[in-house]
PDB file of C-alpha atoms in Angstrom:
ATOM      1  CA  MET T 204    -109.183-101.480 164.906  1.00 75.00           C
ATOM      2  CA  SER T 205    -105.491-102.309 165.233  1.00 78.00           C
ATOM      3  CA  SER T 206    -103.122-102.974 162.337  1.00 75.00           C
ATOM      4  CA  ARG T 207    -103.055-106.650 163.204  1.00 75.00           C
ATOM      5  CA  GLN T 208    -106.857-106.898 163.137  1.00 75.00           C
ATOM      6  CA  ARG T 209    -107.008-105.107 159.768  1.00 74.00           C
ATOM      7  CA  LEU T 210    -104.437-107.541 158.380  1.00 70.00           C
ATOM      8  CA  LEU T 211    -106.451-110.521 159.616  1.00 70.00           C
ATOM      9  CA  VAL T 212    -109.650-109.127 158.054  1.00 72.00           C
ATOM     10  CA  LEU T 213    -107.801-108.510 154.770  1.00 68.00           C
ATOM     11  CA  ALA T 214    -106.319-112.037 154.804  1.00 68.00           C
ATOM     12  CA  ALA T 215    -109.757-113.543 155.444  1.00 69.00           C
ATOM     13  CA  ALA T 216    -111.212-111.520 152.539  1.00 69.00           C
ATOM     14  CA  VAL T 217    -108.476-112.804 150.206  1.00 67.00           C
ATOM     15  CA  VAL T 218    -109.130-116.410 151.261  1.00 66.00           C
ATOM     16  CA  VAL T 219    -112.877-115.989 150.635  1.00 62.00           C
ATOM     17  CA  ALA T 220    -112.188-114.417 147.207  1.00 63.00           C
ATOM     18  CA  VAL T 221    -109.879-117.292 146.196  1.00 58.00           C
ATOM     19  CA  ILE T 222    -112.428-119.906 147.303  1.00 64.00           C
ATOM     20  CA  ALA T 223    -115.205-118.106 145.393  1.00 57.00           C
ATOM     21  CA  PHE T 224    -113.041-117.937 142.242  1.00 57.00           C
ATOM     22  CA  VAL T 225    -112.202-121.644 142.386  1.00 54.00           C
ATOM     23  CA  ALA T 226    -115.857-122.554 142.981  1.00 55.00           C
ATOM     24  CA  VAL T 227    -117.263-120.611 140.013  1.00 52.00           C
ATOM     25  CA  ARG T 228    -114.575-120.925 137.354  1.00 53.00           C
ATOM     26  CA  PRO T 229    -115.511-123.109 134.366  1.00 48.00           C
ATOM     27  CA  SER T 230    -114.183-126.650 134.176  1.00 46.00           C
ATOM     28  CA  ASP T 231    -112.015-127.809 131.276  1.00 46.00           C
ATOM     29  CA  ASP T 232    -115.105-129.450 129.754  1.00 44.00           C
ATOM     30  CA  ASP T 233    -116.825-126.050 129.593  1.00 43.00           C
ATOM     31  CA  LYS T 234    -113.865-124.511 127.721  1.00 41.00           C
ATOM     32  CA  SER T 235    -114.164-126.952 124.827  1.00 40.00           C
ATOM     33  CA  SER T 236    -114.666-125.308 121.453  1.00 38.00           C
ATOM     34  CA  ASN T 237    -116.836-128.303 120.600  1.00 39.00           C
ATOM     35  CA  THR T 238    -119.608-127.250 122.977  1.00 38.00           C
ATOM     36  CA  ALA T 239    -122.981-126.453 121.412  1.00 38.00           C
ATOM     37  CA  ASN T 240    -124.700-123.144 122.173  1.00 36.00           C
ATOM     38  CA  THR T 241    -127.523-123.746 124.614  1.00 36.00           C
ATOM     39  CA  THR T 242    -130.053-122.032 126.818  1.00 35.00           C
ATOM     40  CA  PRO T 243    -129.958-122.883 130.536  1.00 36.00           C
ATOM     41  CA  GLN T 244    -132.672-125.126 131.912  1.00 38.00           C
ATOM     42  CA  HIS T 245    -135.462-123.262 133.674  1.00 37.00           C
ATOM     43  CA  GLY T 246    -136.167-123.995 137.307  1.00 38.00           C
ATOM     44  CA  THR T 247    -132.660-125.057 138.287  1.00 42.00           C
ATOM     45  CA  GLY T 248    -129.880-123.235 140.033  1.00 46.00           C
ATOM     46  CA  THR T 249    -129.626-120.954 142.988  1.00 44.00           C
ATOM     47  CA  THR T 250    -131.582-117.820 143.803  1.00 45.00           C
ATOM     48  CA  THR T 251    -129.489-114.643 143.979  1.00 48.00           C
ATOM     49  CA  GLY T 252    -132.015-112.146 145.344  1.00 50.00           C
ATOM     50  CA  ALA T 253    -134.821-110.359 143.462  1.00 54.00           C
ATOM     51  CA  ASP T 254    -135.919-113.834 142.256  1.00 57.00           C
ATOM     52  CA  GLU T 255    -133.034-114.110 139.770  1.00 60.00           C
ATOM     53  CA  VAL T 256    -131.885-117.669 139.157  1.00 60.00           C
ATOM     54  CA  THR T 257    -128.288-118.563 138.424  1.00 55.00           C
ATOM     55  CA  PRO T 258    -128.375-121.822 136.464  1.00 58.00           C
ATOM     56  CA  SER T 259    -126.466-124.772 137.853  1.00 59.00           C
ATOM     57  CA  PRO T 260    -124.497-126.664 135.250  1.00 59.00           C
ATOM     58  CA  PRO T 261    -126.065-130.035 134.510  1.00 63.00           C
ATOM     59  CA  ALA T 262    -124.339-133.108 135.847  1.00 81.00           C
ATOM     60  CA  ALA T 263    -122.326-134.603 133.008  1.00 91.00           C
ATOM     61  CA  GLN T 264    -122.923-138.143 131.871  1.00 96.00           C
ATOM     62  CA  ARG T 265    -119.426-139.515 131.144  1.00 97.00           C
ATOM     63  CA  ILE T 266    -118.729-142.179 128.530  1.00 97.00           C
ATOM     64  CA  VAL T 267    -115.357-143.780 127.790  1.00 97.00           C
ATOM     65  CA  ILE T 268    -114.596-145.504 124.482  1.00 97.00           C
ATOM     66  CA  ARG T 269    -111.542-147.747 124.029  1.00 96.00           C
ATOM     67  CA  ASP T 270    -110.701-149.321 120.672  1.00 94.00           C
ATOM     68  CA  ASN T 271    -114.150-148.476 119.229  1.00 94.00           C
ATOM     69  CA  LYS T 272    -116.056-150.021 122.170  1.00 94.00           C
ATOM     70  CA  VAL T 273    -117.821-148.351 125.105  1.00 96.00           C
ATOM     71  CA  VAL T 274    -116.011-149.495 128.258  1.00 96.00           C
ATOM     72  CA  LYS T 275    -117.517-147.114 130.822  1.00 97.00           C
ATOM     73  CA  GLY T 276    -120.646-145.041 131.200  1.00 96.00           C
ATOM     74  CA  PRO T 277    -124.355-145.365 130.610  1.00 96.00           C
ATOM     75  CA  THR T 278    -125.687-147.066 127.493  1.00 94.00           C
ATOM     76  CA  SER T 279    -129.036-145.327 128.000  1.00 96.00           C
ATOM     77  CA  ILE T 280    -129.552-141.771 129.259  1.00 96.00           C
ATOM     78  CA  GLU T 281    -133.081-140.771 130.266  1.00 95.00           C
ATOM     79  CA  VAL T 282    -133.997-137.082 130.466  1.00 95.00           C
ATOM     80  CA  THR T 283    -137.170-135.024 130.491  1.00 95.00           C
ATOM     81  CA  LYS T 284    -138.106-132.613 127.719  1.00 95.00           C
ATOM     82  CA  GLY T 285    -136.694-129.214 128.686  1.00 94.00           C
ATOM     83  CA  ASP T 286    -133.712-130.661 130.574  1.00 95.00           C
ATOM     84  CA  HIS T 287    -130.243-129.268 129.920  1.00 95.00           C
ATOM     85  CA  VAL T 288    -128.045-132.227 128.973  1.00 96.00           C
ATOM     86  CA  ARG T 289    -124.242-132.696 129.108  1.00 96.00           C
ATOM     87  CA  ILE T 290    -122.540-135.811 127.806  1.00 97.00           C
ATOM     88  CA  VAL T 291    -118.740-136.042 127.888  1.00 97.00           C
ATOM     89  CA  VAL T 292    -117.125-138.675 125.663  1.00 97.00           C
ATOM     90  CA  SER T 293    -113.451-139.585 125.846  1.00 97.00           C
ATOM     91  CA  THR T 294    -111.607-142.063 123.660  1.00 97.00           C
ATOM     92  CA  ASN T 295    -108.160-143.533 123.135  1.00 97.00           C
ATOM     93  CA  GLN T 296    -108.223-142.827 119.383  1.00 96.00           C
ATOM     94  CA  GLU T 297    -109.754-140.241 117.070  1.00 96.00           C
ATOM     95  CA  ASP T 298    -113.485-140.861 116.875  1.00 97.00           C
ATOM     96  CA  ASP T 299    -116.230-139.113 114.900  1.00 97.00           C
ATOM     97  CA  LEU T 300    -119.358-139.015 117.067  1.00 98.00           C
ATOM     98  CA  HIS T 301    -122.896-138.082 116.042  1.00 97.00           C
ATOM     99  CA  LEU T 302    -126.006-137.453 118.149  1.00 97.00           C
ATOM    100  CA  HIS T 303    -128.915-138.184 115.828  1.00 96.00           C
ATOM    101  CA  GLY T 304    -132.111-136.141 116.071  1.00 95.00           C
ATOM    102  CA  TYR T 305    -130.229-133.156 117.457  1.00 96.00           C
ATOM    103  CA  ASP T 306    -127.712-133.469 114.602  1.00 95.00           C
ATOM    104  CA  ILE T 307    -124.646-132.674 116.705  1.00 97.00           C
ATOM    105  CA  GLU T 308    -121.356-134.047 115.359  1.00 97.00           C
ATOM    106  CA  LYS T 309    -118.000-133.886 117.152  1.00 97.00           C
ATOM    107  CA  THR T 310    -114.561-135.418 116.806  1.00 97.00           C
ATOM    108  CA  ALA T 311    -112.920-136.741 119.976  1.00 97.00           C
ATOM    109  CA  GLU T 312    -109.189-137.309 120.167  1.00 96.00           C
ATOM    110  CA  PRO T 313    -107.022-139.040 122.771  1.00 96.00           C
ATOM    111  CA  GLY T 314    -106.696-136.670 125.718  1.00 94.00           C
ATOM    112  CA  LYS T 315    -109.306-134.323 124.208  1.00 96.00           C
ATOM    113  CA  PRO T 316    -112.804-135.464 125.187  1.00 96.00           C
ATOM    114  CA  VAL T 317    -115.802-133.834 123.553  1.00 97.00           C
ATOM    115  CA  THR T 318    -118.822-132.463 125.356  1.00 96.00           C
ATOM    116  CA  PHE T 319    -122.316-132.652 123.890  1.00 97.00           C
ATOM    117  CA  VAL T 320    -124.368-129.885 125.522  1.00 95.00           C
ATOM    118  CA  PHE T 321    -127.955-129.286 124.464  1.00 96.00           C
ATOM    119  CA  ASP T 322    -131.457-128.618 125.687  1.00 95.00           C
ATOM    120  CA  ALA T 323    -133.721-131.644 125.313  1.00 96.00           C
ATOM    121  CA  THR T 324    -136.358-129.969 123.141  1.00 96.00           C
ATOM    122  CA  ILE T 325    -137.360-132.971 121.031  1.00 96.00           C
ATOM    123  CA  GLU T 326    -139.115-135.990 122.581  1.00 96.00           C
ATOM    124  CA  GLY T 327    -138.082-139.465 121.513  1.00 97.00           C
ATOM    125  CA  LYS T 328    -135.190-141.900 121.446  1.00 97.00           C
ATOM    126  CA  PHE T 329    -131.963-140.676 119.871  1.00 97.00           C
ATOM    127  CA  GLU T 330    -128.772-142.588 119.192  1.00 97.00           C
ATOM    128  CA  LEU T 331    -125.318-141.282 119.966  1.00 98.00           C
ATOM    129  CA  GLU T 332    -123.094-143.234 117.632  1.00 97.00           C
ATOM    130  CA  SER T 333    -119.506-143.581 116.536  1.00 97.00           C
ATOM    131  CA  HIS T 334    -119.052-143.201 112.796  1.00 95.00           C
ATOM    132  CA  THR T 335    -115.491-144.437 113.269  1.00 95.00           C
ATOM    133  CA  ALA T 336    -116.742-147.753 114.701  1.00 95.00           C
ATOM    134  CA  GLU T 337    -119.368-147.964 111.960  1.00 95.00           C
ATOM    135  CA  ASP T 338    -116.697-147.419 109.269  1.00 95.00           C
ATOM    136  CA  ALA T 339    -114.685-150.270 110.858  1.00 94.00           C
ATOM    137  CA  GLY T 340    -117.708-152.600 110.577  1.00 95.00           C
ATOM    138  CA  LEU T 341    -118.374-152.534 114.323  1.00 95.00           C
ATOM    139  CA  ASN T 342    -121.486-151.671 116.329  1.00 95.00           C
ATOM    140  CA  PRO T 343    -121.654-147.848 116.182  1.00 96.00           C
ATOM    141  CA  ARG T 344    -124.029-147.405 119.158  1.00 97.00           C
ATOM    142  CA  VAL T 345    -122.447-145.459 122.029  1.00 97.00           C
ATOM    143  CA  ALA T 346    -125.646-144.642 123.965  1.00 98.00           C
ATOM    144  CA  ASP T 347    -129.356-143.991 123.512  1.00 98.00           C
ATOM    145  CA  ILE T 348    -130.768-140.702 124.754  1.00 97.00           C
ATOM    146  CA  LEU T 349    -134.431-141.049 125.740  1.00 97.00           C
ATOM    147  CA  VAL T 350    -136.258-137.710 126.023  1.00 97.00           C
ATOM    148  CA  GLU T 351    -139.547-138.180 127.912  1.00 96.00           C
ATOM    149  CA  PRO T 352    -142.437-135.678 127.872  1.00 95.00           C
ATOM    150  CA  SER T 353    -142.325-133.068 130.637  1.00 89.00           C
TER     151      SER T 353
END
């Protein structure tokens, strides 16, 4: 193999390594210190030989709050018991958010969305609400999370 061919092979290996790094690095949402500890959902992801499964991150449901009102995103999120759930909430002002039933509380700030990450282990209907809106005498409901039996 000539020097030129070795250089081309090396360059191709570097390009593949860079693409692999970009593809698997965590997003900014995953770096949040407000993320709950969770166990990956079973049965999702990609197989990596010897029947090992690498979990795929769940698709995030994104909700935007402006001036204590939901302006974008689902008002109802339906999942199945056992699903791994990610809900990202951004706001234009500090907002204390609470997911009832799972008892997860987070504070969002402008430019610093919060991510609710949990395994849907409890069946039922659970409200994600804004305590900030409630304290202002407004409707606190951000979204309902409906966990159906598996």
